[in-house]
XYZ file of C-alpha atoms in Angstrom:
728
model
C -26.018 15.987 -20.392
C -24.294 18.872 -17.596
C -23.147 22.059 -19.038
C -21.011 24.789 -17.432
C -20.727 28.680 -18.012
C -17.335 29.444 -17.283
C -17.369 32.875 -15.403
C -15.612 36.007 -16.474
C -12.727 36.733 -14.351
C -12.540 39.594 -11.528
C -11.057 42.300 -13.646
C -13.590 41.065 -16.896
C -10.596 39.916 -19.065
C -12.270 36.157 -19.827
C -15.159 35.769 -22.282
C -17.834 33.352 -21.089
C -17.672 29.851 -22.816
C -19.982 27.061 -22.873
C -18.338 23.412 -22.423
C -20.485 19.757 -21.548
C -17.676 18.300 -20.418
C -16.763 17.761 -15.888
C -13.698 19.185 -16.625
C -12.509 19.892 -12.839
C -13.076 16.751 -10.228
C -14.630 19.647 -8.155
C -17.555 19.729 -10.810
C -18.529 16.089 -9.926
C -21.960 15.685 -8.679
C -22.557 12.460 -6.980
C -20.485 12.587 -3.940
C -21.764 15.585 -2.878
C -25.707 15.286 -3.717
C -25.293 10.975 -2.603
C -22.512 11.058 -0.429
C -24.183 6.986 0.656
C -23.149 5.715 -3.078
C -20.940 3.216 -3.164
C -17.190 4.544 -4.944
C -17.081 1.613 -7.283
C -14.377 3.957 -9.140
C -11.706 2.323 -6.183
C -12.590 -0.876 -8.400
C -12.697 0.710 -12.062
C -9.265 1.905 -11.591
C -8.596 -2.577 -11.882
C -9.906 -2.259 -15.923
C -8.059 -1.343 -18.829
C -6.667 2.607 -18.125
C -4.957 4.880 -20.436
C -1.628 3.948 -20.458
C 1.400 5.479 -22.675
C 3.004 2.497 -22.906
C 2.634 -0.341 -25.275
C 0.159 -2.711 -24.745
C 2.962 -5.699 -24.322
C 5.016 -3.841 -22.390
C 6.958 -5.681 -19.800
C 8.745 -3.810 -17.485
C 10.130 -6.129 -15.485
C 11.727 -8.213 -18.496
C 12.409 -4.469 -19.527
C 14.264 -3.385 -17.029
C 16.857 -6.726 -17.018
C 18.083 -4.372 -20.446
C 19.296 -1.607 -18.095
C 23.160 -0.959 -17.839
C 22.878 -0.874 -14.192
C 26.196 0.361 -13.576
C 26.002 3.433 -16.035
C 23.084 4.216 -14.248
C 24.654 4.188 -10.730
C 27.419 5.739 -11.842
C 25.406 8.841 -13.818
C 23.702 8.887 -10.415
C 26.833 9.294 -8.006
C 28.000 12.237 -10.756
C 24.455 13.966 -10.676
C 25.026 13.892 -6.804
C 27.453 16.786 -6.991
C 26.343 18.512 -10.154
C 24.866 21.676 -8.889
C 22.156 23.558 -10.525
C 21.452 27.372 -10.397
C 17.652 27.141 -10.558
C 18.359 24.542 -7.470
C 21.637 24.482 -5.939
C 22.758 21.725 -4.078
C 22.973 22.219 -0.248
C 26.983 22.556 -0.264
C 27.324 21.342 -3.670
C 25.722 17.997 -2.595
C 22.211 16.767 -3.666
C 22.455 13.745 -1.206
C 20.327 14.910 1.370
C 17.601 15.849 -0.829
C 17.541 12.666 -3.312
C 17.484 10.463 0.301
C 14.533 12.425 1.519
C 12.839 12.390 -1.892
C 13.513 7.861 -1.523
C 12.505 8.008 2.336
C 9.376 9.933 1.259
C 8.371 7.587 -1.603
C 8.779 4.646 0.582
C 7.506 6.128 3.810
C 3.266 6.055 2.935
C 3.316 2.173 3.116
C 1.007 0.819 5.737
C 1.120 -2.731 7.022
C -2.826 -2.757 7.775
C -3.851 -2.564 4.177
C -0.576 -2.482 2.597
C -1.716 0.385 0.059
C 1.131 3.101 -0.103
C 5.124 2.555 -0.405
C 7.647 3.266 -3.440
C 6.279 0.510 -5.631
C 4.250 2.481 -8.151
C 5.503 5.769 -8.261
C 2.082 7.611 -7.146
C 4.736 10.494 -5.398
C 4.083 11.887 -8.748
C 0.598 12.387 -8.586
C -1.856 14.203 -5.913
C -2.188 13.950 -3.233
C 1.259 12.944 -2.113
C 3.121 15.423 -4.535
C 1.651 18.557 -2.562
C 1.627 17.301 1.130
C 3.363 19.952 3.219
C 5.516 16.786 4.289
C 6.529 16.610 0.386
C 7.523 20.074 -0.156
C 10.048 20.649 -3.177
C 10.429 16.911 -3.703
C 8.913 17.884 -7.247
C 12.313 19.209 -7.937
C 13.923 16.653 -6.636
C 12.103 14.929 -9.727
C 13.302 17.310 -11.826
C 16.741 16.805 -11.219
C 16.781 13.053 -11.830
C 14.980 14.003 -15.217
C 17.787 14.060 -17.275
C 18.577 10.119 -16.369
C 15.061 9.370 -16.895
C 15.219 10.656 -20.261
C 18.382 9.290 -20.840
C 17.668 5.282 -20.331
C 13.770 5.674 -20.942
C 11.525 2.515 -20.363
C 14.519 0.489 -19.420
C 14.353 2.493 -15.561
C 10.837 3.543 -13.865
C 10.150 6.286 -11.857
C 9.710 4.095 -9.051
C 13.103 2.462 -9.096
C 14.947 5.928 -9.970
C 13.471 7.502 -7.346
C 14.666 4.867 -4.133
C 17.586 4.086 -6.280
C 18.958 7.962 -5.973
C 18.574 7.693 -2.226
C 20.617 4.268 -2.117
C 23.180 6.029 -4.772
C 23.346 9.262 -1.911
C 24.210 7.057 0.605
C 27.197 5.452 -1.071
C 28.131 8.520 -2.738
C 27.905 10.027 1.235
C 30.107 6.785 2.632
C 27.823 4.211 3.876
C 27.631 0.700 2.020
C 23.813 -0.322 1.625
C 22.573 -3.881 2.020
C 21.004 -4.049 -1.395
C 18.533 -2.956 -4.067
C 16.038 -4.440 -5.937
C 14.413 -3.129 -9.336
C 11.122 -4.183 -10.380
C 8.379 -1.265 -9.537
C 6.424 -0.730 -12.158
C 4.806 3.173 -12.967
C 1.449 3.782 -12.542
C -0.068 6.601 -14.747
C -3.209 7.717 -12.755
C -3.683 8.914 -9.164
C -4.878 6.287 -6.799
C -8.275 6.229 -6.127
C -8.748 3.794 -3.427
C -6.110 5.275 -0.451
C -7.915 6.297 2.325
C -5.582 9.039 3.254
C -7.680 10.668 6.065
C -10.967 12.664 6.830
C -9.424 15.847 6.918
C -10.276 19.114 5.118
C -7.016 20.903 6.157
C -3.591 20.140 5.546
C -2.176 19.450 8.962
C -5.839 19.048 10.739
C -5.231 16.246 13.477
C -8.631 14.323 13.404
C -7.116 11.049 13.517
C -7.388 10.168 16.949
C -10.448 8.849 18.733
C -9.029 10.658 21.896
C -5.754 12.889 21.577
C -4.332 12.071 24.655
C -4.357 8.529 23.574
C -2.273 8.219 21.220
C -2.563 4.442 20.417
C -5.789 5.263 19.372
C -4.585 6.329 16.160
C -7.372 5.081 13.460
C -6.577 2.255 11.610
C -5.473 1.826 8.404
C -3.652 5.144 8.522
C 0.032 5.711 9.295
C 0.781 9.019 8.985
C -0.461 11.105 12.737
C -1.639 14.163 10.648
C -3.024 14.974 7.343
C -0.057 15.868 4.817
C 3.033 14.335 7.025
C 5.032 10.838 6.429
C 5.347 10.208 10.258
C 5.012 12.930 12.884
C 5.360 16.485 13.373
C 8.832 17.432 13.457
C 7.800 20.426 15.734
C 5.818 17.732 18.392
C 2.699 16.700 18.537
C 0.118 19.391 17.604
C 3.170 21.076 17.092
C 4.100 21.638 20.717
C 7.805 19.920 21.856
C 7.403 17.233 23.775
C 10.167 14.568 23.259
C 7.790 11.556 25.259
C 4.355 12.427 23.661
C 5.987 12.435 20.212
C 8.134 9.347 21.273
C 4.247 7.506 21.294
C 3.349 8.905 17.989
C 6.761 7.835 16.578
C 6.186 4.125 17.903
C 2.804 4.004 16.709
C 3.236 5.255 13.397
C 6.682 3.223 12.482
C 5.018 -0.469 13.658
C 2.140 0.526 11.585
C 4.754 0.149 8.697
C 6.094 -2.856 10.259
C 8.827 -0.946 11.798
C 10.215 -2.247 15.560
C 12.013 -0.181 18.000
C 15.511 -0.936 16.806
C 14.681 -0.357 13.074
C 13.000 2.739 14.069
C 15.492 4.495 15.804
C 18.157 3.084 13.151
C 16.193 4.964 10.848
C 15.687 7.834 12.884
C 19.656 7.950 13.604
C 20.517 7.514 9.628
C 18.183 9.410 8.388
C 19.302 12.510 9.817
C 23.140 11.383 9.443
C 23.184 13.299 6.379
C 21.430 16.460 5.020
C 19.907 19.390 6.360
C 16.611 20.941 6.993
C 15.333 23.994 5.102
C 13.644 26.827 7.202
C 15.821 30.066 6.753
C 12.408 32.592 5.422
C 9.522 33.904 5.795
C 7.335 30.686 5.765
C 4.298 33.103 4.764
C 5.701 33.882 1.581
C 5.621 30.594 -0.026
C 3.533 29.788 -3.075
C 0.342 27.372 -3.340
C 1.078 23.935 -3.430
C 2.062 22.219 -6.731
C -1.478 20.716 -7.961
C -3.209 24.295 -6.768
C -0.545 26.224 -8.553
C -0.881 28.409 -11.848
C 0.597 26.674 -14.866
C 3.896 28.328 -14.505
C 4.395 26.986 -11.174
C 2.371 23.407 -11.118
C 4.281 20.256 -10.406
C 7.046 23.052 -9.443
C 5.274 24.295 -6.575
C 5.927 25.727 -3.090
C 7.662 28.553 -4.373
C 8.116 31.405 -2.821
C 6.539 34.645 -3.894
C 8.664 37.344 -5.144
C 10.877 34.994 -6.217
C 13.944 33.841 -4.341
C 13.559 31.204 -1.745
C 17.230 29.291 -3.445
C 19.424 27.262 -1.382
C 20.221 29.874 1.667
C 16.829 31.110 1.834
C 14.781 28.240 1.225
C 11.891 26.847 3.309
C 10.702 23.649 3.419
C 10.365 22.116 6.706
C 10.135 25.284 8.476
C 12.860 23.721 10.654
C 16.348 24.900 9.962
C 19.698 23.935 9.967
C 21.940 20.469 9.939
C 21.771 17.584 12.493
C 25.537 16.835 12.461
C 28.969 18.687 11.897
C 29.371 17.256 8.133
C 25.973 16.934 6.783
C 27.321 16.078 2.906
C 29.102 12.560 4.635
C 28.236 9.476 6.402
C 29.417 9.791 10.092
C 28.700 9.472 13.018
C 28.917 12.576 14.928
C 24.836 12.594 14.787
C 24.853 10.547 18.158
C 27.693 12.343 19.606
C 26.202 15.212 19.570
C 22.531 14.524 20.649
C 23.734 12.167 23.888
C 26.646 14.171 24.532
C 25.428 17.591 24.457
C 22.070 19.441 26.556
C 19.125 20.709 23.925
C 16.963 23.445 24.179
C 14.323 24.809 22.540
C 14.678 27.809 20.224
C 12.810 28.849 16.828
C 13.942 29.029 13.493
C 14.034 31.968 11.181
C 10.502 30.704 9.581
C 9.300 30.042 13.371
C 9.360 26.567 13.470
C 9.973 24.498 16.971
C 13.322 22.736 16.956
C 15.793 22.171 19.381
C 19.807 23.430 19.538
C 22.827 22.372 21.728
C 23.883 24.209 24.971
C 27.367 25.583 25.157
C 28.448 23.570 22.074
C 32.370 23.665 21.094
C 32.641 24.965 17.388
C 34.550 22.121 16.193
C 31.182 20.147 16.674
C 29.325 23.138 14.321
C 28.524 22.700 11.411
C 29.448 25.338 8.789
C 26.640 28.151 7.503
C 25.241 27.383 4.101
C 26.112 30.249 2.555
C 29.472 31.080 4.283
C 31.940 28.535 4.687
C 34.073 30.518 7.525
C 30.726 30.758 9.624
C 29.942 28.059 12.106
C 25.830 27.279 13.457
C 24.206 25.313 16.189
C 23.390 21.999 14.899
C 19.429 21.250 15.238
C 17.133 18.364 16.433
C 13.549 17.843 16.020
C 11.183 16.370 18.733
C 11.641 13.327 16.896
C 15.275 13.321 17.021
C 14.905 14.435 20.961
C 12.681 11.201 21.655
C 15.489 9.295 20.716
C 17.127 10.371 24.004
C 14.428 11.182 26.522
C 12.184 7.778 25.620
C 13.859 5.145 27.621
C 13.579 2.433 25.261
C 14.642 4.301 22.426
C 17.529 5.724 24.362
C 18.683 2.450 25.274
C 19.242 1.281 21.404
C 20.702 4.838 20.783
C 23.160 4.175 23.127
C 23.923 0.656 22.036
C 24.440 1.868 18.488
C 26.841 4.639 19.904
C 28.956 2.154 21.281
C 28.967 0.076 18.062
C 29.365 2.398 14.949
C 29.325 -1.327 12.614
C 26.098 -2.488 14.265
C 24.322 0.791 13.563
C 25.792 0.893 10.186
C 24.039 -2.760 9.574
C 21.073 -2.201 11.175
C 20.019 0.983 9.838
C 21.145 -0.722 5.812
C 18.887 -3.267 6.524
C 16.007 -0.894 8.050
C 16.477 1.197 5.162
C 15.999 -2.058 2.730
C 13.142 -2.540 4.032
C 11.320 0.328 4.250
C 11.960 0.823 0.052
C 11.438 -2.595 -0.468
C 8.562 -3.826 1.949
C 5.576 -3.878 -0.465
C 7.506 -5.449 -3.335
C 6.604 -9.129 -2.689
C 8.260 -12.094 -2.578
C 12.320 -11.729 -3.099
C 12.290 -14.339 -6.151
C 10.486 -11.582 -7.949
C 13.148 -8.875 -7.357
C 15.733 -8.056 -9.857
C 19.070 -6.630 -11.134
C 22.624 -7.570 -9.410
C 22.466 -6.121 -5.829
C 19.580 -7.953 -4.455
C 21.174 -9.316 -1.372
C 20.899 -13.451 -1.105
C 19.698 -13.389 2.756
C 15.906 -14.607 2.873
C 14.509 -12.261 5.595
C 11.617 -13.087 6.950
C 9.453 -10.246 6.353
C 9.573 -11.142 2.433
C 7.218 -14.223 3.507
C 9.778 -16.376 2.262
C 8.288 -19.636 0.232
C 10.344 -23.060 -0.930
C 9.635 -23.913 -4.816
C 6.913 -26.158 -5.718
C 7.411 -29.486 -7.145
C 5.770 -31.263 -10.480
C 3.426 -33.892 -9.886
C 0.671 -35.998 -12.003
C -2.216 -33.735 -11.528
C -5.122 -36.195 -12.991
C -3.426 -38.588 -10.519
C -3.933 -35.894 -7.765
C -7.473 -34.941 -8.982
C -8.405 -38.492 -8.959
C -7.163 -39.088 -5.357
C -9.079 -35.424 -4.088
C -12.306 -37.154 -5.694
C -12.133 -39.956 -3.596
C -12.060 -38.221 -0.396
C -15.116 -38.011 -0.178
C -15.538 -33.905 0.054
C -18.163 -32.085 -0.948
C -17.410 -29.859 -3.537
C -18.764 -26.788 -1.369
C -16.175 -27.552 1.526
C -13.003 -27.640 -1.792
C -14.042 -24.333 -2.907
C -14.587 -22.557 0.104
C -11.004 -24.187 1.280
C -8.950 -22.858 -1.938
C -10.962 -19.525 -1.435
C -9.750 -19.278 1.992
C -6.182 -19.631 1.151
C -6.310 -17.498 -1.709
C -8.115 -14.541 -0.341
C -5.665 -13.109 1.551
C -3.895 -11.803 -1.556
C -3.242 -7.849 -1.199
C -2.517 -6.259 -4.765
C -0.529 -3.110 -2.589
C 1.834 -5.655 -1.231
C 1.678 -8.405 -2.995
C 1.271 -10.618 0.768
C -0.863 -13.167 1.350
C -2.093 -15.398 -1.062
C -2.210 -19.525 -1.725
C 1.290 -20.038 -2.227
C 3.071 -21.292 1.034
C -0.241 -23.017 2.086
C 0.249 -20.866 5.579
C -4.001 -21.697 5.904
C -2.336 -24.835 7.651
C -0.237 -22.575 10.184
C -0.254 -20.301 12.624
C -2.097 -17.719 12.654
C -4.241 -18.938 10.156
C -5.434 -22.245 10.763
C -7.241 -20.494 13.942
C -8.879 -17.341 12.189
C -12.525 -17.523 12.648
C -12.989 -16.564 9.053
C -11.612 -19.960 8.070
C -13.848 -21.693 9.923
C -11.088 -24.044 12.491
C -13.112 -27.288 12.710
C -14.128 -27.715 8.852
C -10.734 -26.343 7.951
C -9.094 -29.294 9.771
C -10.914 -31.645 8.393
C -10.894 -30.529 5.126
C -6.774 -30.181 5.323
C -6.466 -33.437 7.112
C -8.297 -35.652 3.745
C -5.627 -33.186 1.379
C -2.071 -33.704 2.984
C -2.678 -37.076 2.718
C -3.414 -36.899 -1.309
C -0.244 -34.170 -1.351
C 1.862 -36.828 0.350
C 1.004 -39.531 -2.034
C 1.549 -37.405 -4.680
C 4.516 -35.504 -3.676
C 2.508 -32.232 -4.537
C 2.844 -29.445 -2.240
C -0.459 -28.570 0.123
C -0.617 -25.362 -1.115
C -0.743 -26.720 -4.701
C -3.296 -29.726 -3.646
C -5.715 -27.100 -1.846
C -6.365 -24.892 -5.120
C -6.683 -28.244 -7.280
C -8.862 -29.602 -4.671
C -10.954 -26.232 -4.887
C -11.013 -26.407 -9.681
C -12.045 -29.845 -9.036
C -15.002 -28.944 -6.887
C -15.814 -26.420 -8.835
C -15.495 -28.510 -12.260
C -18.220 -30.877 -10.044
C -19.852 -27.763 -9.865
C -19.984 -26.500 -13.489
C -20.977 -30.634 -14.814
C -23.970 -30.278 -11.931
C -25.215 -27.227 -13.921
C -25.281 -28.776 -17.028
C -22.065 -27.413 -18.530
C -18.582 -28.548 -19.289
C -15.756 -25.703 -18.940
C -12.354 -26.491 -17.960
C -10.635 -24.495 -14.457
C -7.341 -23.745 -15.458
C -4.615 -25.158 -13.305
C -0.760 -24.740 -13.483
C 1.303 -26.023 -10.260
C 4.472 -24.539 -8.607
C 3.092 -23.368 -5.656
C 5.414 -24.423 -2.432
C 4.735 -24.823 1.076
C 5.958 -22.718 4.178
C 7.383 -23.440 7.150
C 6.016 -21.842 10.822
C 9.669 -20.704 10.904
C 8.965 -18.999 7.669
C 5.463 -17.283 9.009
C 6.158 -13.878 10.787
C 3.221 -14.564 12.877
C 2.915 -10.553 14.289
C 2.694 -9.815 10.615
C 0.434 -11.984 9.564
C -2.412 -10.989 12.231
C -3.199 -7.917 9.913
C -4.153 -10.192 7.077
C -7.202 -11.809 9.331
C -10.483 -11.494 7.113
C -12.666 -10.068 9.556
C -15.604 -10.095 6.835
C -15.864 -12.154 3.773
C -18.765 -10.990 1.347
C -17.674 -13.630 -0.961
C -18.586 -16.000 1.666
C -21.612 -13.795 3.158
C -19.730 -13.566 7.111
C -18.922 -10.964 8.749
C -16.629 -11.466 12.293
C -19.265 -8.469 14.063
C -20.713 -5.675 13.563
C -19.004 -3.112 12.121
C -19.018 0.891 11.745
C -18.425 0.992 8.029
C -21.320 -1.424 5.632
C -20.526 -4.632 4.680
C -21.175 -3.547 1.290
C -18.257 -0.963 1.986
C -16.255 -3.504 2.971
C -16.404 -5.643 0.233
C -15.073 -2.764 -1.994
C -11.951 -2.158 -0.253
C -11.719 -6.177 -0.314
C -11.934 -6.201 -3.657
C -9.755 -3.323 -4.390
C -6.940 -5.440 -2.455
C -7.681 -8.538 -4.082
C -7.233 -6.120 -7.631
C -11.264 -7.361 -8.857
C -12.930 -4.982 -11.178
C -16.271 -4.618 -10.417
C -17.717 -7.093 -12.802
C -15.510 -9.403 -11.376
C -16.373 -8.812 -7.759
C -20.309 -9.098 -9.496
C -19.767 -12.710 -10.798
C -17.542 -14.794 -7.480
C -20.321 -13.341 -5.190
C -22.954 -14.627 -7.800
C -21.390 -18.076 -8.084
C -20.023 -18.415 -4.432
C -23.758 -17.756 -3.568
C -25.192 -20.643 -5.835
C -22.125 -22.979 -5.050
C -23.415 -23.194 -1.303
C -20.049 -21.441 0.393
C -21.020 -19.052 2.919
C -19.492 -19.291 6.311
C -21.359 -21.597 8.323
C -23.401 -23.251 5.991
C -25.941 -20.260 5.871
C -28.459 -20.093 3.291
C -28.366 -16.332 2.941
C -28.291 -15.060 -0.815
C -28.768 -18.860 -1.868
C -31.331 -17.895 -4.467
C -31.339 -21.194 -6.137
C -33.304 -24.585 -5.989
C -30.272 -26.440 -6.934
C -27.607 -25.148 -4.594
C -23.994 -26.487 -5.560
C -24.451 -26.351 -9.274
C -22.977 -23.296 -10.937
C -26.027 -21.400 -12.105
C -26.908 -17.639 -13.071
C -29.812 -18.385 -10.432
C -28.664 -16.040 -7.978
C -28.923 -12.948 -10.663
C -32.342 -14.231 -12.006
C -33.582 -14.116 -9.145
C -31.888 -11.269 -7.478
C -33.544 -9.279 -10.751
C -36.994 -10.978 -10.764
C -39.857 -8.489 -9.755
C -42.152 -11.120 -8.564
C -39.876 -11.245 -5.202
C -40.360 -7.989 -3.050
C -37.728 -7.253 -0.139
C -38.496 -6.935 3.194
C -36.253 -6.003 6.295
C -36.404 -8.731 8.844
C -33.382 -7.436 11.122
C -30.092 -5.556 10.986
C -28.640 -6.355 7.701
C -30.804 -9.376 7.103
C -33.726 -9.228 4.547
C -36.447 -11.870 3.444
C -37.453 -12.189 -0.263
C -40.766 -12.944 -0.543
C -42.835 -13.797 -3.081
C -45.416 -11.054 -4.277
C -48.184 -13.691 -5.082
C -48.098 -16.062 -2.160
C -46.592 -14.026 0.466
C -44.321 -16.643 1.135
C -40.569 -16.128 2.069
C -38.333 -17.921 -0.668
C -35.277 -16.906 0.375
C -32.935 -14.647 3.218
C -30.445 -12.233 1.837
C -27.858 -9.887 3.679
C -26.958 -6.555 2.361
C -23.956 -7.637 0.326
C -26.590 -9.770 -1.790
C -29.228 -7.321 -2.216
C -26.649 -4.269 -3.149
C -26.457 -6.254 -6.763
C -30.082 -5.595 -7.297
C -30.212 -1.904 -5.531
C -27.330 -0.056 -6.709
C -27.499 1.012 -10.339
C -24.123 0.051 -11.449
C -24.139 -3.103 -9.969
C -27.563 -3.924 -10.990
C -26.363 -3.450 -14.358
C -24.349 -6.050 -14.707
C -26.216 -8.641 -12.603
C -28.896 -8.155 -15.077
C -26.320 -8.970 -17.878
C -25.966 -11.977 -15.829
C -29.389 -12.807 -15.742
C -30.119 -13.072 -19.118
C -31.578 -16.421 -20.733
C -28.469 -16.177 -23.419
C -25.995 -15.724 -21.119
C -25.712 -18.547 -18.700
C -22.617 -20.122 -20.377
C -20.772 -16.425 -20.166
C -21.911 -16.387 -17.033
C -19.735 -19.587 -15.725
C -17.219 -18.655 -18.102
C -16.847 -15.294 -16.603
C -16.959 -16.754 -12.981
C -14.245 -19.769 -14.115
C -11.657 -16.601 -15.068
C -12.347 -14.650 -12.345
C -11.575 -17.478 -9.810
C -8.650 -18.560 -12.106
C -7.253 -14.807 -11.234
C -7.787 -14.804 -7.368
C -6.178 -18.438 -7.234
C -3.293 -17.610 -9.371
C -3.049 -13.671 -7.756
C 0.075 -14.281 -5.916
C 1.791 -15.980 -9.122
C 3.874 -13.207 -10.470
C 6.170 -15.724 -12.356
C 2.381 -16.082 -14.283
C 1.091 -12.308 -15.225
C 2.518 -8.942 -14.567
C 3.271 -7.119 -11.450
C 0.154 -4.917 -11.726
């Protein structure tokens, strides 16, 4: 056991004490001692975790009991209920709550679906301590009385976004809609890669700083600790045209097009103000670095003060519009009709201010209503004016304010709901009736005679491996992060999925041709028949292994049309590797076993489930292209534990044959018995994964292996069936 002697403080006031717990994250030696060790923690977060809620608590059901009108009424009242400990700007908290909602949702990234508003992760590190999120912990404390009042019926995740919506409503903008149903998590997410930087606002995210499209994937923010772009300009140097590239690239990674991006910029800065009326060097530590009397309340000003007038948040100081506490159209009036020049805020930040602005267009001073101050623009604001594409859109909005309001409201709805999954799982009275293509709409499924369908599937002559592989390919695209992909919709038969290399288009076309006939004859959806066929193949393989285990099936999937499928949006779901089918599209810098962990994490698999699925898929002979790597069995197509038996058998030695390929050689005869890839052997080499493999290799666990495989398989096949399970 490791132990630590706590050191005395510099003034000698503390006494040394022995304790054996790794009580600081920095104490954990594994990552530093063995940096190449696999981070299986990203899968362990899918195991049972500490959760203060009761085991049977179901938030999606509990929130339906909420008095929706009452909570919205309370939020509207809170907007102007200024508190002495953190006064509202000009008596209105709207701008602060909008920023809280925006920054909660604004971490979403389309590449892997991570981030977003759906889990309430904004309460935890690192997000709560990002420089861009300064003082948002205070916004959460301001809405705490409402959370306290309504308790379990509303999550933090829902409340933070609802507060932003009600802020806009209170300022005069009609919102497009809102859905409840975001379920809180209770620990920081371990699987999200936020960047390799070691310092706040460090810029290491571009392969080439002169090429703004070289931003590393899956990152969306351009600098560590920012939601989108640096308000002072690229690298802190004002250049609106260069900033426009950053804006376009980062908003695009959030699934926003140019029009939505411009609308969000205009609408986001049509209310509220920025704070930089003080000395930025006097700011205290971020929340996670503060002492207990300030932790979770951080970024306070050293020596006290820093409230209201003297507050420093972004460092930029001023309002964007004439009347920052109400929705109007002065933002574009000011931006487009005045010339702007570079100035410095009191905190020393670069900002743009107007030249010779009329007094009637200026906002009032925060402390003295009799004094008028220049409004300000960030470099991103100026990008809307200087970039020709954004300029054209901005002028269109300027001429048609109603169109701006509608476009912004829809874009805001998308921003705050992009990671919630299909619309049918939305909750509450304000859910819009309109189907939006980014919601990946799928028609309802159909009832059919399952047993008749199974017999017709068996009569197709398809092999068990063909049926299993096709079902897997249909389901494997699911991401728990934003509930996209999966088998529902049968988009496997539509562009772009039907042409993905990972789906073996030629094989897929043959299998689908036969299964579509079964669907037509039984009245079932193709989506249901694909999964049912996989189950039929699996049951055949279980019988071949000498066991009789039923594979659960629940009908109800529907078939999407090509018109309901956003081809460009679905491109990011294309698998470039699949450890479960032992395939990679090409060679990558990242090891195949690391890619396997990432994919398993997105699928919501535990380490145990990942292990049993890989071992089973190998002996089922489902490798991409029919390769035999990792097929450690003399009885392929039977669901046996042979993969684990031979993986752990010391009568074999492993010998590298080429990059990522190994020979499994009989020690006694020196004859190559099998071949294997890295993702095969890692289950026998990594100490943690091997401990699972050994369980499944035991003589008394042959049936356990099959049952565990069936459970994990069913989880993957039903991953997008949120009506069958809790959302998270």
